[in-house]
Tab-separated table of C-alpha atoms in Angstrom:
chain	number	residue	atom	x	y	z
A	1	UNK	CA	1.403	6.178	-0.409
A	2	UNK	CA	-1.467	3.749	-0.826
A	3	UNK	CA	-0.617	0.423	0.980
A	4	UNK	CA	-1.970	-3.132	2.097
A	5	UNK	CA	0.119	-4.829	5.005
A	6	UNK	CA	-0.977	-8.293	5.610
A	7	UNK	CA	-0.160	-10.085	8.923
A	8	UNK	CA	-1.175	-12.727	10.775
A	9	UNK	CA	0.213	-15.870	8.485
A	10	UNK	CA	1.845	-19.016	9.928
A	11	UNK	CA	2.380	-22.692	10.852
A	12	UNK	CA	-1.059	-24.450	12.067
A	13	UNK	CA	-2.313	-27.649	12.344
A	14	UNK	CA	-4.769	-29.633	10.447
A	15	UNK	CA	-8.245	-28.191	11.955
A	16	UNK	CA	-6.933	-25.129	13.397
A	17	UNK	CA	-7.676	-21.836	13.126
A	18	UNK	CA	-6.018	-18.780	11.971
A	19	UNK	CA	-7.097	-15.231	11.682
A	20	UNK	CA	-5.262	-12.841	8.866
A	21	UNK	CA	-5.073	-8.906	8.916
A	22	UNK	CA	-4.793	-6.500	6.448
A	23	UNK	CA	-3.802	-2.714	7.025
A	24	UNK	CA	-4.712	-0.227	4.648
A	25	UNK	CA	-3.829	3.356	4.416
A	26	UNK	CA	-3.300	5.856	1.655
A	27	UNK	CA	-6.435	5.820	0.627
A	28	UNK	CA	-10.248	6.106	1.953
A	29	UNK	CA	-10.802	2.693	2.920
A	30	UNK	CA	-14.632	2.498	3.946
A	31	UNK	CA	-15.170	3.534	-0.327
A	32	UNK	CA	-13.568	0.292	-1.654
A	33	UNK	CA	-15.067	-3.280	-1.757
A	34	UNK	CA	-12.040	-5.265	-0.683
A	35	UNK	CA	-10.888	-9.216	-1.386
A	36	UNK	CA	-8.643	-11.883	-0.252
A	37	UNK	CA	-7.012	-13.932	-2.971
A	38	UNK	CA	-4.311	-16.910	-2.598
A	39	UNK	CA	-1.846	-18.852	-4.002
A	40	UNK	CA	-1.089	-21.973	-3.347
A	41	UNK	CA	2.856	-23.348	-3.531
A	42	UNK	CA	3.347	-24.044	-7.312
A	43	UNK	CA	-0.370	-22.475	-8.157
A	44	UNK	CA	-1.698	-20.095	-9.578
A	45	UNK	CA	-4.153	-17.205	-8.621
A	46	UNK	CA	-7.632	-18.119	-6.905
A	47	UNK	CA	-9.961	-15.600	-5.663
A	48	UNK	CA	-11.446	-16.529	-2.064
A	49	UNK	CA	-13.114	-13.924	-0.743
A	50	UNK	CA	-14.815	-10.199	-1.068
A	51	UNK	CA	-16.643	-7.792	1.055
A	52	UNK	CA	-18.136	-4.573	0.336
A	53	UNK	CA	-17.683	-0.966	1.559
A	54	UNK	CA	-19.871	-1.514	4.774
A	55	UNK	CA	-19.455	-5.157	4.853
A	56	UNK	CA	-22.998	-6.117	4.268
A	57	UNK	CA	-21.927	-8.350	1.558
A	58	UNK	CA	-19.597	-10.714	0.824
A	59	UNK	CA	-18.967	-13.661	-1.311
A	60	UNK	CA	-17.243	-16.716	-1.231
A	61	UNK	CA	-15.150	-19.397	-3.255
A	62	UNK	CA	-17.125	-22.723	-2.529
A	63	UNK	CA	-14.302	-24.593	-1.291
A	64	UNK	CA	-14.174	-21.786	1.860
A	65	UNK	CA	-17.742	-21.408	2.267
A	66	UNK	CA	-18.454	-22.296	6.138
A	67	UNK	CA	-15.159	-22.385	7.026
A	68	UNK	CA	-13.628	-18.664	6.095
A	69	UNK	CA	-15.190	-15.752	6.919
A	70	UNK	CA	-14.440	-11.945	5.476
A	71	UNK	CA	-14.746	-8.769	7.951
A	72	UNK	CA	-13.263	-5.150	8.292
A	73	UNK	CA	-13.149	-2.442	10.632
A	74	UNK	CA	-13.501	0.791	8.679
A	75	UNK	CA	-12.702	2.342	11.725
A	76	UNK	CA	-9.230	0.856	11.809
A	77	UNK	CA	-8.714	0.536	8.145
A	78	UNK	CA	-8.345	-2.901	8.506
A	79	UNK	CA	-9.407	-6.260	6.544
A	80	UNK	CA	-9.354	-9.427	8.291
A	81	UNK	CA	-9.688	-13.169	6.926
A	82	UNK	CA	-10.640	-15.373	9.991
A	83	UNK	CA	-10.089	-19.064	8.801
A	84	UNK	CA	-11.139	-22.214	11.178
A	85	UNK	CA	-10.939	-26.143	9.963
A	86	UNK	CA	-7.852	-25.363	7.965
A	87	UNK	CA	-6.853	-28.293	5.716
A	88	UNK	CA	-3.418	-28.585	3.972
A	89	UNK	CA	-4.785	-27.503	0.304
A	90	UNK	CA	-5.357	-24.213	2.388
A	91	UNK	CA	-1.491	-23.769	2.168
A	92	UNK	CA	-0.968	-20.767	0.547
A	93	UNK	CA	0.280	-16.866	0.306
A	94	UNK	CA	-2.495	-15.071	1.170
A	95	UNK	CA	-3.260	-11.863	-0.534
A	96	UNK	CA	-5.227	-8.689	0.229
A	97	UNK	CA	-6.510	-6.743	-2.734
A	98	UNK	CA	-8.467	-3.297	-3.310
A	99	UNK	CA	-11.773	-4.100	-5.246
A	100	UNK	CA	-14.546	-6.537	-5.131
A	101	UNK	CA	-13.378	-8.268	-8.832
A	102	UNK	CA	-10.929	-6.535	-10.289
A	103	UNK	CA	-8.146	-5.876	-8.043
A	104	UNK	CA	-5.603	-2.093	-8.372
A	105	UNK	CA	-3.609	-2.392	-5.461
A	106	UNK	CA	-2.082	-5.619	-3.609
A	107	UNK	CA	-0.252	-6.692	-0.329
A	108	UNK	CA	2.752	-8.359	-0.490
A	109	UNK	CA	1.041	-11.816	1.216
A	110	UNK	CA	1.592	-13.694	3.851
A	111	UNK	CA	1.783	-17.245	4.071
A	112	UNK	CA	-0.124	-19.914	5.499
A	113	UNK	CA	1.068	-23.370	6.102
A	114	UNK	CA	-1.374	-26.089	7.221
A	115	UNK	CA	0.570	-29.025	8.509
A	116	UNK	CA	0.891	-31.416	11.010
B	1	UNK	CA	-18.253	-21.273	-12.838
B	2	UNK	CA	-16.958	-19.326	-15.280
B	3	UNK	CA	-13.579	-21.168	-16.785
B	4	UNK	CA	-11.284	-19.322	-18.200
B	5	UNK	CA	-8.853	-20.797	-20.168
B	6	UNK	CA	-5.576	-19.245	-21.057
B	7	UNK	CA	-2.816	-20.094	-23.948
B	8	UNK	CA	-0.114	-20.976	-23.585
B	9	UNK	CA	0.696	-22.252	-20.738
B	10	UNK	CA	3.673	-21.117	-20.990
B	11	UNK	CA	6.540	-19.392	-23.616
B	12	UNK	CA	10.071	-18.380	-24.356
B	13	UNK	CA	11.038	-15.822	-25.857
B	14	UNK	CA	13.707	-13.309	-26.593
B	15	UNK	CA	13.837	-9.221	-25.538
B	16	UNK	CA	11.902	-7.336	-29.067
B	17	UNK	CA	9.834	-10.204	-29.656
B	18	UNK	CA	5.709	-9.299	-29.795
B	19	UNK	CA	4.192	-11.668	-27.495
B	20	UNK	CA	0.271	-12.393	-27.480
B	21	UNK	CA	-1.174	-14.488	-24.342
B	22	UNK	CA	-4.734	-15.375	-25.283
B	23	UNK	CA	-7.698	-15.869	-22.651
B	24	UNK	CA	-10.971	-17.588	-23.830
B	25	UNK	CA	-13.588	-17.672	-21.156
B	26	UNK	CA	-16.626	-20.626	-20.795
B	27	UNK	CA	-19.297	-17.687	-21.095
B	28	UNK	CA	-20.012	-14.786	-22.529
B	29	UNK	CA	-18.381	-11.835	-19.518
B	30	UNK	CA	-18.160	-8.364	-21.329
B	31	UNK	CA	-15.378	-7.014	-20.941
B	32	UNK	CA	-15.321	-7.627	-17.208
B	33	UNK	CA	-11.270	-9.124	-17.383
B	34	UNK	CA	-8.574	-7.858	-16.255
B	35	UNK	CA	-4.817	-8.847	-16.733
B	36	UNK	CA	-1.990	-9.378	-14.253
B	37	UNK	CA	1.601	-9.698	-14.099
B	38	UNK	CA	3.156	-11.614	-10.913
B	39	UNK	CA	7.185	-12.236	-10.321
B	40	UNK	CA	8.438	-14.402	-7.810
B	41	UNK	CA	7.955	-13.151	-3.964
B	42	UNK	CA	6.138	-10.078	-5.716
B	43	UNK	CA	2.714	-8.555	-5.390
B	44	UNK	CA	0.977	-9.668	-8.097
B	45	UNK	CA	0.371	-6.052	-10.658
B	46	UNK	CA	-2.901	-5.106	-12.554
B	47	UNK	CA	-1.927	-4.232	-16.177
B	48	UNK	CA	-5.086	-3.777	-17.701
B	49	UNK	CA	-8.391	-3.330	-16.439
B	50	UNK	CA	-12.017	-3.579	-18.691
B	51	UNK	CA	-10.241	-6.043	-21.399
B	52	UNK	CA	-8.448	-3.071	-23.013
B	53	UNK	CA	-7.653	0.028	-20.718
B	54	UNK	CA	-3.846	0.414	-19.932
B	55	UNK	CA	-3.510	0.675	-16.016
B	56	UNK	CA	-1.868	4.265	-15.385
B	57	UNK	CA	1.913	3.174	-14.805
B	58	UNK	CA	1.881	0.467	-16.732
B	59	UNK	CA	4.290	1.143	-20.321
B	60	UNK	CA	2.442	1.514	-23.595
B	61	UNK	CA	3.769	-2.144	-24.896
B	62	UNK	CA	1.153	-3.757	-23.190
B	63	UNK	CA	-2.430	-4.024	-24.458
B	64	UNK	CA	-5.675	-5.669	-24.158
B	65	UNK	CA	-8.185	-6.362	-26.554
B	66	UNK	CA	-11.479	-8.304	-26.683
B	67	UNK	CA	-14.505	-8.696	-24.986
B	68	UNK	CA	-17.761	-11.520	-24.646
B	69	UNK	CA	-14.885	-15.169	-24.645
B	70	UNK	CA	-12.326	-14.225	-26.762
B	71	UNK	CA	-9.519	-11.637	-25.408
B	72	UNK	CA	-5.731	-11.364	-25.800
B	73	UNK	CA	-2.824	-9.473	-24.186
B	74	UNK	CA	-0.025	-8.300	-26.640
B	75	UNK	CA	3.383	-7.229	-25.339
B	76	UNK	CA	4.368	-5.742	-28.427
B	77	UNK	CA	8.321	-5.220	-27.237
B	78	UNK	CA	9.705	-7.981	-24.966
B	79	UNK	CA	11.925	-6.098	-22.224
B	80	UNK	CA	13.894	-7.992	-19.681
B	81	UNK	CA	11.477	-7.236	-16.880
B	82	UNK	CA	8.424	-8.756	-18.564
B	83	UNK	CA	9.505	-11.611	-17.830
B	84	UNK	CA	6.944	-13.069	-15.536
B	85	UNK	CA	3.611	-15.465	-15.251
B	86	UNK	CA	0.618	-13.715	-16.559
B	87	UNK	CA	-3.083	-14.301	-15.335
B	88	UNK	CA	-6.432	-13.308	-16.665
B	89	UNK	CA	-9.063	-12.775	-14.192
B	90	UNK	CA	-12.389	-12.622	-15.385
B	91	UNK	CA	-14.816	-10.385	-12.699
B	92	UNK	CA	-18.548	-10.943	-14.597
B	93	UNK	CA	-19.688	-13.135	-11.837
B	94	UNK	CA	-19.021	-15.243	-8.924
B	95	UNK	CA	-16.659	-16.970	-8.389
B	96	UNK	CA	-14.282	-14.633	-9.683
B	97	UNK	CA	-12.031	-16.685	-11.506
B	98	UNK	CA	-8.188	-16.392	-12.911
B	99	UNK	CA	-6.905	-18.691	-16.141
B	100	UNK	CA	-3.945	-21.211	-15.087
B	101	UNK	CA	-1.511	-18.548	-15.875
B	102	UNK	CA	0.884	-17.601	-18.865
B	103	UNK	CA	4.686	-18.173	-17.677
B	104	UNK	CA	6.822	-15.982	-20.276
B	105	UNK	CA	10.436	-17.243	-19.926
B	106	UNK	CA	13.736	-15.984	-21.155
B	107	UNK	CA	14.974	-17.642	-24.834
């Protein structure tokens, strides 16, 4: 069965850091470009992040840039969404998606709440 | 950016009706959209992917059409588990962006 298993979500301060997983398996990871897309309590959908099949690219909303940062282990079959100066409008379900812009397969999210 | 802007915001209506959710980007994008349906606590679902091809699954009701700003998803059968928030995600260029969202609710 193709899946995406995020982990990693939770309570952190104002400035903190956090660092988000994502498990794949099904299907032939390394092939895929892969993204990270949230939404916020209330929100809608907003796109943050991609990467590509060997992670030599990868793309950014602006309102991340220099603060998020995209990786994966092909190896592991594993996405990962490391996330420092965290600010309350990053509040959100986090969700890990199969493609680089148009997105087949989903997690089921995992939440992030920025608070003091 | 690429806006995309997406009508209505929200509806109501009842199980049968046809239902058209309209998505009118900033730019010219192809047909580089793709439409999603997301319940509550839910992973959000691709329905259609290139403006008008069904996602395999997905029941023949829905449809896509469009392409360049204009584009529009039909239900043409309301059934009670349609009822949802739609999104339109437009994938021409960076930042990938999604409309506000179409909220279809029960009449």
């Amino acid at each position: 069965e193709v899946q995406l298993v995020e982990s990693g979500g939770g309570l952190v301060q104002p400035g903190g850091s956090l660092r988000l997983s994502c498990a794949a398996s099904g299907f032939t990871f390394s092939s895929y470009w892969m993204s990270w897309v949230r939404q916020a309590p209330g929100k809608g959908l907003e796109w943050v992040a991609n990467i590509n099949q060997d992670g030599s690219e990868k793309n950014y909303v602006d309102s991340v840039k220099g603060r998020f940062t995209i990786s994966r282990d092909n190896a592991k079959n594993s996405l990962y969404l490391q996330m420092n100066s965290l600010r309350a409008e990053d509040t959100a379900v986090y969700y890990c998606t199969r493609g680089g812009g148009t997105f087949d397969i989903w997690g089921q999210g995992t939440m992030v709440t920025v608070s003091s | 950016d690429i806006q995309m802007t997406q009508s209505p915001s929200s509806l109501s209506a009842s199980v049968g009706d046809r239902v058209t959710i309209t998505c009118r980007a900033s730019q010219g994008i192809r047909n580089d959209l793709g439409w999603y349906q997301h319940k509550p606590g839910k992973a959000p679902k691709r329905l259609i992917y290139a403006a008008s091809s069904l996602q395999s699954g997905v029941p023949s009701r829905f449809s896509g059409s469009g392409s360049g700003t204009e584009f529009t998803l039909t239900i043409s059968s309301l059934q009670p588990e349609d009822f949802a928030t739609y999104y339109c995600l437009q994938h021409n260029s960076y930042p990938r962006t999604f409309g506000q969202g179409t909220t279809v609710e029960i009449k």
